[in-house]
Short mmCIF file of C-alpha atoms in Angstrom, two decimals:
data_model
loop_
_atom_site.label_atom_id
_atom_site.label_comp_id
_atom_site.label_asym_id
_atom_site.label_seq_id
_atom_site.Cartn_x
_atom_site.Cartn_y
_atom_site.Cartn_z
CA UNK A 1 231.25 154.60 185.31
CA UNK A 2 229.16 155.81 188.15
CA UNK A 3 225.72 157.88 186.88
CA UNK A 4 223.53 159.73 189.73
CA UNK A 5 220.11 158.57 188.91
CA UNK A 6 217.39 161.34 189.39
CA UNK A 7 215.08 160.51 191.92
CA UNK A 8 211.56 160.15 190.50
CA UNK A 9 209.21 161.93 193.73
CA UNK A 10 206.22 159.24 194.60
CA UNK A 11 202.56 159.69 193.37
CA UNK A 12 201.90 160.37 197.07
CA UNK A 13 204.19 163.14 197.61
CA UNK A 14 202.90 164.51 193.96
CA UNK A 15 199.70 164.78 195.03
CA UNK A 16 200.45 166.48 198.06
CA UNK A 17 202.64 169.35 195.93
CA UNK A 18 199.27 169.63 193.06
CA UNK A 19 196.97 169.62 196.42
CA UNK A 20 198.98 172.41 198.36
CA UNK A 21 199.39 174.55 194.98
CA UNK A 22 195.49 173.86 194.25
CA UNK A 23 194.76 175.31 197.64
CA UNK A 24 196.64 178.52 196.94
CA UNK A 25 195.20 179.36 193.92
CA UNK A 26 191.75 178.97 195.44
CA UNK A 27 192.98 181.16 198.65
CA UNK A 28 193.99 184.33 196.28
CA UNK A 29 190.37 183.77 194.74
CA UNK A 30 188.73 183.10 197.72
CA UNK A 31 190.57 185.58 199.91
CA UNK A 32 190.20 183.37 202.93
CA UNK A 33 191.46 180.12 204.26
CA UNK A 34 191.20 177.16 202.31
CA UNK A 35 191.80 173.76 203.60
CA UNK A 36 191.20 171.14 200.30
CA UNK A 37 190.84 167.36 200.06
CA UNK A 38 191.72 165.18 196.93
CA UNK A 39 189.01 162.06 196.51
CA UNK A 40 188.26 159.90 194.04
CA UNK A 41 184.12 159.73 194.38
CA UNK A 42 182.58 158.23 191.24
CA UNK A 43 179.24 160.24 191.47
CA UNK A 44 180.12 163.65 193.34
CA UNK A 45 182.41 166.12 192.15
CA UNK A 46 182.76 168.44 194.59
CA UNK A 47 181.42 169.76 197.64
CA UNK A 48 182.34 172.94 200.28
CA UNK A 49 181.48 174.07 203.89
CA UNK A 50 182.08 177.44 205.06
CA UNK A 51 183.23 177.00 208.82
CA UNK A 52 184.17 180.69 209.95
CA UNK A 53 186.95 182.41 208.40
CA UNK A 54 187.98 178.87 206.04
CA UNK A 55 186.49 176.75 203.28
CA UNK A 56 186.44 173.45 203.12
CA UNK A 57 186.58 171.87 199.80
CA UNK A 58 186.76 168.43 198.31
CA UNK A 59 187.21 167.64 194.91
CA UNK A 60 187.74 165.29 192.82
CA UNK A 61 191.47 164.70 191.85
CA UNK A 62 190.60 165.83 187.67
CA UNK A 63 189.99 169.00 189.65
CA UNK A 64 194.53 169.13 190.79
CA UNK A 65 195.23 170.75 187.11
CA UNK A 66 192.28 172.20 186.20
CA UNK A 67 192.95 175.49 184.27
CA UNK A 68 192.86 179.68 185.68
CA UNK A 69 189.31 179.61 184.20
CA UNK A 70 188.13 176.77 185.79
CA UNK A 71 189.47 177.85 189.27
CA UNK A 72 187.80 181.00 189.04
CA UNK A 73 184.88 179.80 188.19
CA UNK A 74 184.84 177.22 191.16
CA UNK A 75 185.75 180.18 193.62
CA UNK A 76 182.60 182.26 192.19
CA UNK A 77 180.57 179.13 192.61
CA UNK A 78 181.75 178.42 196.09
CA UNK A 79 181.26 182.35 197.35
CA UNK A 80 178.45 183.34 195.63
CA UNK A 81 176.56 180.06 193.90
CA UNK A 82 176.70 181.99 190.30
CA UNK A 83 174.84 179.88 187.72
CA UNK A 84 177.38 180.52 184.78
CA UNK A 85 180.08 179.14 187.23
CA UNK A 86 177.81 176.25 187.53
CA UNK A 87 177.56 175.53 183.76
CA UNK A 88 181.23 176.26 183.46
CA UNK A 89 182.33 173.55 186.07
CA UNK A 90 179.54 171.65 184.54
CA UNK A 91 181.58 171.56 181.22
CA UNK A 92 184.89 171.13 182.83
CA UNK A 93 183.79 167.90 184.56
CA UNK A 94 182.08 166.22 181.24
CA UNK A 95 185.40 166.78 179.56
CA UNK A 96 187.12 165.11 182.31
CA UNK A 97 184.87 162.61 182.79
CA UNK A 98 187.05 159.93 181.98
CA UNK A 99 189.27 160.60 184.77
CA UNK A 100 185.88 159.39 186.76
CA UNK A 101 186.23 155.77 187.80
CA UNK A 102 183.51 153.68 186.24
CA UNK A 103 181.65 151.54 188.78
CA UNK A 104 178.96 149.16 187.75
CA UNK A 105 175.09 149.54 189.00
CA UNK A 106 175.51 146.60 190.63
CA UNK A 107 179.14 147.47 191.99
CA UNK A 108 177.57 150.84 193.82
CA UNK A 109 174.19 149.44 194.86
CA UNK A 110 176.43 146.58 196.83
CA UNK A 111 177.57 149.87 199.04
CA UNK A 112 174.34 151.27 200.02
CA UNK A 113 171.97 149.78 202.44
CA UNK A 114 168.61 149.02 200.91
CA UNK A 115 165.40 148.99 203.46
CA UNK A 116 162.26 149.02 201.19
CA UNK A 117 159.91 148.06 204.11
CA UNK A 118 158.29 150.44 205.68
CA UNK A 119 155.99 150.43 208.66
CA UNK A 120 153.43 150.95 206.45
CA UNK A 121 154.07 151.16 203.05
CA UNK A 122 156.02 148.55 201.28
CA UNK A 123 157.82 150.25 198.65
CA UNK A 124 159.83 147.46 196.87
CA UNK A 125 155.82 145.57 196.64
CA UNK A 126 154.86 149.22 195.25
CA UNK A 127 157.74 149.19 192.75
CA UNK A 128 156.93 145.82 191.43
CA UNK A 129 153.12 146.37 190.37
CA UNK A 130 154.00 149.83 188.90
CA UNK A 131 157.03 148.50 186.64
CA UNK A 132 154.38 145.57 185.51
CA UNK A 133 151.38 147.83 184.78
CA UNK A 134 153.21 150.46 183.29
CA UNK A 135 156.64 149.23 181.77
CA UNK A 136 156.33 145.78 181.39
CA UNK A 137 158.98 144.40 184.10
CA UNK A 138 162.14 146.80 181.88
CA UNK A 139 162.89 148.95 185.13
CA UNK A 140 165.90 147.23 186.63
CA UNK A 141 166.18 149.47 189.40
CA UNK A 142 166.51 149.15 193.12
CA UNK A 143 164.46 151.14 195.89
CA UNK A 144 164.64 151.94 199.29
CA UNK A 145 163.71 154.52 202.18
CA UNK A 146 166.07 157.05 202.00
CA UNK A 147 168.26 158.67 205.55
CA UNK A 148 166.15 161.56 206.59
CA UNK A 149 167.78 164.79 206.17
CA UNK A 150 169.15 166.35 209.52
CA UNK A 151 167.25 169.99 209.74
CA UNK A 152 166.47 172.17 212.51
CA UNK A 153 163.36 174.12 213.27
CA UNK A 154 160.36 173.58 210.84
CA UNK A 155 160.68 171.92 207.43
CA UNK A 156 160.50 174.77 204.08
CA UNK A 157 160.69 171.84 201.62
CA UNK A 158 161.29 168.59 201.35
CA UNK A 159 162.58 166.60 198.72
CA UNK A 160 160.16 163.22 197.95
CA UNK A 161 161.71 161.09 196.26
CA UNK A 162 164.94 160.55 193.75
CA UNK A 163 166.79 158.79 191.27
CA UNK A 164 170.74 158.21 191.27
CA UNK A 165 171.30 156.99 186.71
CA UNK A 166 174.58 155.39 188.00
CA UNK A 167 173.72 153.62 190.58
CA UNK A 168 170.00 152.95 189.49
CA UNK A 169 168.93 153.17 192.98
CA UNK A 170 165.50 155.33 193.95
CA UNK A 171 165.25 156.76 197.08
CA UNK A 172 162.06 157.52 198.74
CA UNK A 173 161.52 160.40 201.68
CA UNK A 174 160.52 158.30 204.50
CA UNK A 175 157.88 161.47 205.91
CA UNK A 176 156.04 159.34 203.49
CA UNK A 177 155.54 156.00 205.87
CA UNK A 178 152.81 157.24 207.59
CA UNK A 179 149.14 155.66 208.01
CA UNK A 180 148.01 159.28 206.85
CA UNK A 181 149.86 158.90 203.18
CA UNK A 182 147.98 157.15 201.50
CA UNK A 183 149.12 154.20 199.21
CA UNK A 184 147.68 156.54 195.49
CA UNK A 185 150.35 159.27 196.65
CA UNK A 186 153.53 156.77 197.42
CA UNK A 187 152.56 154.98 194.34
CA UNK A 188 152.30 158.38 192.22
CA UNK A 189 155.94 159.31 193.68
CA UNK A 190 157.43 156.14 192.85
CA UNK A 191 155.78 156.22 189.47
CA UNK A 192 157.49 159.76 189.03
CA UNK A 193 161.10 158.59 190.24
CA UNK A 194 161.00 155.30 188.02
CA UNK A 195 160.06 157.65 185.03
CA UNK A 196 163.64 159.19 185.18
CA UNK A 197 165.00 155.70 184.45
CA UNK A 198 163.56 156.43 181.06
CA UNK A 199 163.49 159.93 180.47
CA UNK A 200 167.53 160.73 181.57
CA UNK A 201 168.80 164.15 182.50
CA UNK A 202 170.33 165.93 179.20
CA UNK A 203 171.25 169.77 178.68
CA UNK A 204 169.16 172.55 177.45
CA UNK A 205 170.01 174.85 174.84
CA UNK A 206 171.06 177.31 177.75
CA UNK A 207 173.66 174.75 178.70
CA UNK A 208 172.11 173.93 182.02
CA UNK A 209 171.23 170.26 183.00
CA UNK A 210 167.15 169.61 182.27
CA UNK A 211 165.59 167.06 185.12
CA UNK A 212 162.25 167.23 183.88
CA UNK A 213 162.57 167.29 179.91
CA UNK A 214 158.71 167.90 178.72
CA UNK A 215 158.45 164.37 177.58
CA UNK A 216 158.87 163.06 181.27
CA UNK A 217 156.35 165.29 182.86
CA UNK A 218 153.68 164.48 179.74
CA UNK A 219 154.27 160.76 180.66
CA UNK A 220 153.65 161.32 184.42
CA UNK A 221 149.89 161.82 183.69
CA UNK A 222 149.49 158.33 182.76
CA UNK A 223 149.22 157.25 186.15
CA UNK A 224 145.94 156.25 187.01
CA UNK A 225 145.95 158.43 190.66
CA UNK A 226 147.53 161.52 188.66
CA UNK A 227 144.71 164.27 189.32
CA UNK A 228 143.65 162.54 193.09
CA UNK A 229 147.51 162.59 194.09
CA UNK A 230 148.39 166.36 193.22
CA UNK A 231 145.24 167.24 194.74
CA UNK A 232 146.39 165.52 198.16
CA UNK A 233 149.10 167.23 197.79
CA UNK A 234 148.30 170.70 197.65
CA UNK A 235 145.85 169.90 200.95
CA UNK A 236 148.23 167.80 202.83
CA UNK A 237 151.86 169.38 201.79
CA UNK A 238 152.39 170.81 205.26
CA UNK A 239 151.69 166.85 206.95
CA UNK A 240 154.34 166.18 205.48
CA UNK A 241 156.80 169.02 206.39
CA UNK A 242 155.88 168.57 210.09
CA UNK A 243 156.69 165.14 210.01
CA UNK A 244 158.98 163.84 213.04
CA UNK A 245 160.93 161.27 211.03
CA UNK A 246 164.31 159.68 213.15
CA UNK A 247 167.59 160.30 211.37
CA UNK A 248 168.83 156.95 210.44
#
């Protein structure tokens, strides 16, 4: 005997169908246009553009059956930025998390291009004597100059330095290779972003992620440039924000 069997659609096509219904339950919330893309990133979640009357979205793919709640709450956080959206989501992806493909340190740092050598500072020197004076060799991290931010018109802030935990990679601003910085300042924002190798990011009672737990910002005034640093940098913050520095 002769059985019809049922055709099984492939993951491709799947996707496609969660995408498309994904999108239309973010349209009703977002009352606008939304044009969505699946990925599967290992560090960032999601991310949105508003180009005239449509969002654009991409999200990871845990993101393709996330519950009504969840949706909402990424529509308020995509309109408005509301912070209990933000801890919502925030929840939603630790759940999920193992959904998030696991790369090693190693495996991610092999995808970014490194360039510690400045014109003149060195940072990857810098990084050495630091992680021997002050943590006996135990960072295993990597450094480098990080791409400078495209912005138009005059600087408001600028970010100096940071630390990605999964890929253990620390990037510093490169407004900071300049014969004007001096080498006490560098060293004191190295110092600061190698600290967060020890002291990781964990939640606060309010549910929102803590950067700077107390313990990390008592440690920071170890370094022997602590007081000289800050105080070049409340007198020399705007150098630094009028910095021409070349995209890379």
């Amino acid at each position: 005997m002769a059985r019809q069997v049922p055709i099984v659609p492939e993951p491709n096509r799947l996707l496609k169908v969660w995408r498309r219904v994904l999108e239309r339950r973010l349209r009703t919330r977002l009352r606008a246009k939304v044009a969505l893309e699946i990925h599967d990133n290992t560090h960032t979640m999601l991310t949105f553009q508003r180009q005239r009357a449509m969002w654009r979205l991409r999200l990871h793919h845990m993101f393709l059956v996330a519950p009504d709640d969840v949706v909402q709450a990424l529509a308020s956080f995509v309109r408005k930025g509301d912070p209990d959206a933000s801890v919502l989501l925030d929840k939603f992806i630790e759940r999920n998390r193992i959904y998030i493909r696991r790369l090693s340190p190693a495996q991610m740092r092999k995808r970014i291009r490194l360039a510690p050598e400045g014109k003149h500072h060195d940072l990857e020197r810098i990084f050495q004597r630091l992680n021997e004076r002050y943590f006996d060799g135990r960072i295993e991290a990597a450094i480098t100059y990080g791409p400078a931010p495209r912005v138009k018109g005059p600087r408001k802030s600028i970010k100096m330095g940071s630390y990605s935990a999964d890929s253990k990679v620390i990037r510093i601003h490169p407004a900071l290779d300049q014969p004007v910085v001096p080498r006490y300042f560098v060293e004191w924002i190295v110092f600061h972003e190698m600290l967060h190798d020890v002291y990781r990011t964990r939640k606060g009672e309010d549910g929102r992620r803590c950067i700077h737990p107390p313990e990390l910002m008592e440690h920071e005034k170890q370094f022997h440039d602590y007081a000289r640093a800050l105080a070049w940098e409340r007198e020399n913050l705007d150098l630094l924000l009028r910095a021409r520095v070349t995209p890379a």
